[in-house]
Amino acid sequence: MKIAVTSVSGQLGMSIAKHLIKEIGKENVIGIARTPEKAAHLDIEIRKGDYNNRNHFDAALQGVTTLLLVSGMDEPQKRIEQHKNVIEAAKANGVKKIVYTSIVGDAEKNAFSPIVQSNRQTELDVQNAGLDWVIGRNGIYIEPDLEYIDTYVKEGEIRNCAGNGKCTYTSRGELGYAYTKMLLESKHNGQIYNLVGTPITQTQLADYINQVYGTKLIYNGVSVEEYATERKKELGDFLGTVIAGIYEGIRNGANNIPSDFEKATGRPHKAPLEIIEAIKSK
């Protein structure tokens, strides 16, 4: 069996590939990347694959049995077509199974919803491809908050519009483990899993970070409108709107959902404090 992982130079794709290598050996894992040299350190076969180029994937998927499709990062309508390029190439080149990394979230009620909608469309495209399939809906990664600690410390706070909403944070390490199980075990075929952890508030997140990093952060909740204005000023209209929409979704309960992680993996999702401790110790 040859398993290919797209976007393998990215942090999620890399995590999945590393978990796969441990399970089935590097000779059975193929990485696909838009810029192959960025993934050379993985010491596996790396093939070129730009989601915008169907021909890349006709070549990259030769001899591949199972494909892990990491969701793209472009604007919603563009990513639907990009994903279709990969799915159509998989169908045409003998791939038997596709596992897709989707996302949790509300498809209608906030500024992040268009991205959720685009992922739901790709979910349908995967399901209708005539191949075996599994879909994971990823929770929000906890790593960006930890990577942002210096800024949080400088400002003395975690500031966003999530309010008292709860978020089922996960990590790329936990997701890498889950997707490896979903790729290798046929019992998951035809399933959609919410790959999320324990729901916590932003105040709890600040408390956990304080425990592990010795910081003294507080959580400062602001309105959706105020936060969107701040994010767009710093990050530009598109990304700022997306980030504000994520926290608006948390505020409204879109990320406080039941977890299927144990169904996908056979073990409970690690607790937030345990994940934060593990990331700090790396």
C-alpha positions as a printed Julia matrix, in Angstrom:
282×3 Matrix{Float64}:
   0.0    0.0     0.0
   1.25   3.45   -0.94
  -0.28   6.36    0.94
   0.13   9.91   -0.35
  -0.26  13.04    1.79
  -0.91  16.38    0.09
   0.42  19.7     1.42
   3.07  17.65    3.2
   5.29  20.7     3.68
   2.58  22.26    5.87
   2.36  21.57    9.57
  -0.72  19.33    9.49
   0.42  17.35    6.45
   3.83  16.93    8.02
   2.35  15.66   11.28
   0.24  13.09    9.42
   3.2   11.95    7.32
   5.41  11.5    10.39
   2.77   9.4    12.13
   2.33   7.29    8.99
   6.08   6.71    8.66
   6.14   5.3    12.2
   3.32   2.9    11.35
   4.11   1.67    7.84
   7.66   2.8     7.04
   8.94   5.65    4.92
   9.01   3.52    1.78
   5.19   3.38    1.83
   4.55   7.1     2.35
   4.6    9.64   -0.49
   4.54  13.35    0.16
   3.0   15.81   -2.28
   3.9   19.48   -2.06
   3.63  22.58   -4.21
   7.29  23.27   -3.38
   8.88  19.82   -2.92
  12.18  21.09   -1.49
  10.3   22.38    1.57
   9.49  18.77    2.49
  12.84  17.19    1.65
  13.75  16.8     5.33
  11.03  14.17    5.76
  13.27  11.67    3.91
  10.42  10.2     1.88
   9.58  10.39   -1.81
   8.24  13.89   -2.5
   6.24  14.61   -5.65
   5.2   17.99   -6.98
   1.53  18.88   -6.63
  -0.07  22.33   -6.92
  -3.83  22.2    -6.31
  -4.3   24.54   -9.26
  -2.69  22.05  -11.65
  -4.61  18.86  -12.42
  -1.69  17.5   -14.47
   0.58  17.59  -11.43
  -1.76  15.19   -9.65
  -2.13  12.86  -12.62
   1.6   12.3   -12.2
   1.81  12.58   -8.42
  -0.86   9.92   -7.78
   0.69   7.19   -9.89
   0.85   3.99   -7.83
  -1.0    5.56   -4.89
  -3.61   3.41   -3.14
  -4.85   5.85   -0.49
  -4.82   9.66   -0.53
  -4.89  12.1     2.36
  -6.27  15.38    1.0
  -5.39  18.34    3.21
  -7.83  21.21    2.72
  -6.35  24.16    0.83
  -5.94  27.7     2.1
  -7.26  29.83   -0.77
 -10.56  31.72   -0.77
 -13.65  29.46   -0.63
 -14.76  29.17   -4.25
 -11.23  28.73   -5.49
 -10.47  25.94   -3.04
 -13.55  23.97   -4.14
 -12.16  23.84   -7.68
  -8.65  23.08   -6.43
  -9.9   20.13   -4.42
 -11.86  18.9    -7.44
  -8.61  18.8    -9.41
  -7.17  16.4    -6.85
 -10.33  14.28   -6.53
 -10.7   13.9   -10.3
  -7.04  12.93  -10.63
  -7.49  10.36   -7.86
 -10.45   8.82   -9.69
  -8.56   8.71  -12.98
  -5.36   7.22  -11.62
  -6.45   4.24   -9.56
  -6.64   5.68   -6.04
  -8.97   3.5    -3.95
  -9.6    5.71   -0.91
  -9.61   9.42   -0.06
  -9.4   10.81    3.46
 -10.22  14.53    3.63
  -9.29  17.03    6.35
 -12.38  19.2     6.73
 -13.32  21.54    9.61
 -15.99  21.99   12.24
 -18.02  25.18   12.28
 -21.33  26.81   11.43
 -22.04  26.97    7.7
 -24.43  29.93    7.92
 -24.14  32.31   10.86
 -20.76  34.09   10.88
 -17.96  35.47    8.77
 -16.15  32.11    8.82
 -19.18  30.35    7.33
 -18.18  30.68    3.65
 -15.04  28.65    4.38
 -17.09  26.04    6.23
 -19.48  25.91    3.26
 -16.59  25.32    0.86
 -15.35  22.44    3.0
 -18.83  20.91    3.08
 -18.91  21.06   -0.72
 -15.61  19.22   -0.93
 -16.96  16.67    1.56
 -19.79  16.01   -0.92
 -17.37  15.85   -3.83
 -15.31  13.25   -1.96
 -18.39  11.24   -1.04
 -19.63  11.27   -4.63
 -16.32  10.27   -6.19
 -17.12   6.56   -6.17
 -14.15   5.7    -3.95
 -13.86   4.65   -0.33
 -13.73   7.75    1.85
 -13.4    9.07    5.38
 -13.86  12.7     6.44
 -12.41  14.33    9.52
 -13.76  17.67   10.7
 -10.89  19.31   12.54
 -11.31  21.45   15.6
  -9.3   24.63   16.05
  -5.58  24.06   16.58
  -4.23  25.16   19.94
  -0.71  25.74   18.58
  -1.3   29.26   17.18
  -2.25  30.53   20.64
   0.99  29.12   22.03
   3.03  30.53   19.15
   1.45  33.92   19.94
   2.46  33.89   23.61
   5.1   36.62   23.29
   2.44  38.98   21.97
  -0.04  37.92   24.64
   2.58  38.58   27.32
   3.43  41.96   25.82
  -0.23  42.93   25.84
  -0.98  41.16   29.13
  -4.09  39.52   27.77
  -5.79  37.16   25.35
  -8.22  39.4    23.49
 -10.95  38.25   21.13
 -14.74  38.11   20.69
 -15.35  34.52   21.83
 -16.85  35.66   25.13
 -17.89  32.72   27.31
 -18.22  30.38   24.34
 -16.43  27.05   24.61
 -13.93  25.77   22.06
 -12.98  22.12   21.6
  -9.3   22.76   20.86
  -7.21  20.05   19.25
  -3.57  19.91   18.1
  -1.76  18.92   14.94
  -0.16  16.06   16.84
  -3.53  14.65   17.88
  -4.85  15.08   14.36
  -1.8   13.35   12.88
  -2.53  10.36   15.08
  -6.23  10.32   14.18
  -5.73  10.6    10.43
  -3.21   7.77   10.46
  -5.85   5.51   11.99
  -8.44   6.69    9.47
  -6.08   6.04    6.58
  -5.01   2.58    7.68
  -8.17   1.07    9.17
 -11.0    0.18    6.78
 -13.61   0.2     9.58
 -13.64   4.0     9.33
 -14.67   4.03    5.67
 -17.86   5.99    5.05
 -17.64   7.91    8.33
 -17.49  11.62    9.22
 -15.72  12.33   12.5
 -15.55  15.48   14.61
 -11.86  15.49   15.55
 -12.04  17.75   18.57
 -11.01  17.8    22.2
 -12.45  18.98   25.52
 -14.52  22.2    25.36
 -12.94  25.11   27.28
 -13.51  28.86   27.49
 -10.93  31.5    26.66
 -10.56  32.17   30.38
  -9.7   28.51   30.93
  -7.25  28.66   28.03
  -5.5   31.63   29.66
  -5.39  29.77   32.99
  -3.8   26.69   31.38
  -1.21  28.79   29.58
  -0.42  30.57   32.85
   0.07  27.22   34.6
   2.46  25.86   32.0
   4.34  28.98   30.92
   4.31  30.9    34.2
   2.55  33.84   32.59
  -0.1   36.11   34.11
  -2.51  36.47   31.24
  -6.15  37.44   31.55
  -8.92  37.03   29.02
 -10.46  40.23   27.68
 -13.64  39.72   25.7
 -14.68  42.37   23.19
 -17.59  42.71   20.76
 -17.58  40.93   17.41
 -17.59  44.29   15.6
 -14.65  45.67   17.58
 -12.59  42.52   17.14
 -13.31  42.32   13.41
 -12.16  45.91   12.99
  -8.93  45.19   14.88
  -8.15  42.01   12.95
  -8.84  43.55    9.54
  -6.6   46.48   10.37
  -3.75  44.15   11.3
  -4.25  41.27    8.86
  -6.18  42.72    5.92
  -9.85  42.35    5.06
  -9.92  38.67    4.04
  -7.83  37.1     6.79
  -9.06  39.54    9.43
 -12.66  38.67    8.61
 -11.88  34.95    8.75
 -10.18  35.16   12.15
 -12.99  37.26   13.61
 -15.49  34.8    12.19
 -13.78  31.89   13.93
 -14.09  33.56   17.33
 -17.64  34.66   16.57
 -18.41  31.0    15.92
 -16.89  30.04   19.28
 -19.0   32.73   20.95
 -22.17  31.29   19.38
 -21.44  27.64   20.24
 -20.33  26.38   16.81
 -17.2   24.81   18.32
 -18.8   23.3    21.42
 -19.68  19.96   19.84
 -19.41  16.26   20.72
 -16.09  14.62   19.89
 -15.7   11.51   17.73
 -11.98  11.35   18.41
 -12.17   8.14   20.41
 -14.25   6.47   17.67
 -11.57   7.4    15.16
  -8.56   6.43   17.25
  -9.54   4.02   20.01
  -8.43   6.41   22.76
  -9.69   9.67   24.29
  -8.41  12.98   22.99
  -5.66  14.38   25.19
  -6.73  17.06   27.67
  -5.89  20.71   26.86
  -3.42  21.06   29.73
  -1.6   17.88   28.66
  -1.33  19.13   25.08
   0.01  22.52   26.16
   2.59  20.85   28.4
   3.7   18.55   25.6
   4.08  21.4    23.11
   6.12  23.47   25.57
   8.43  20.53   26.28
   9.37  20.04   22.62
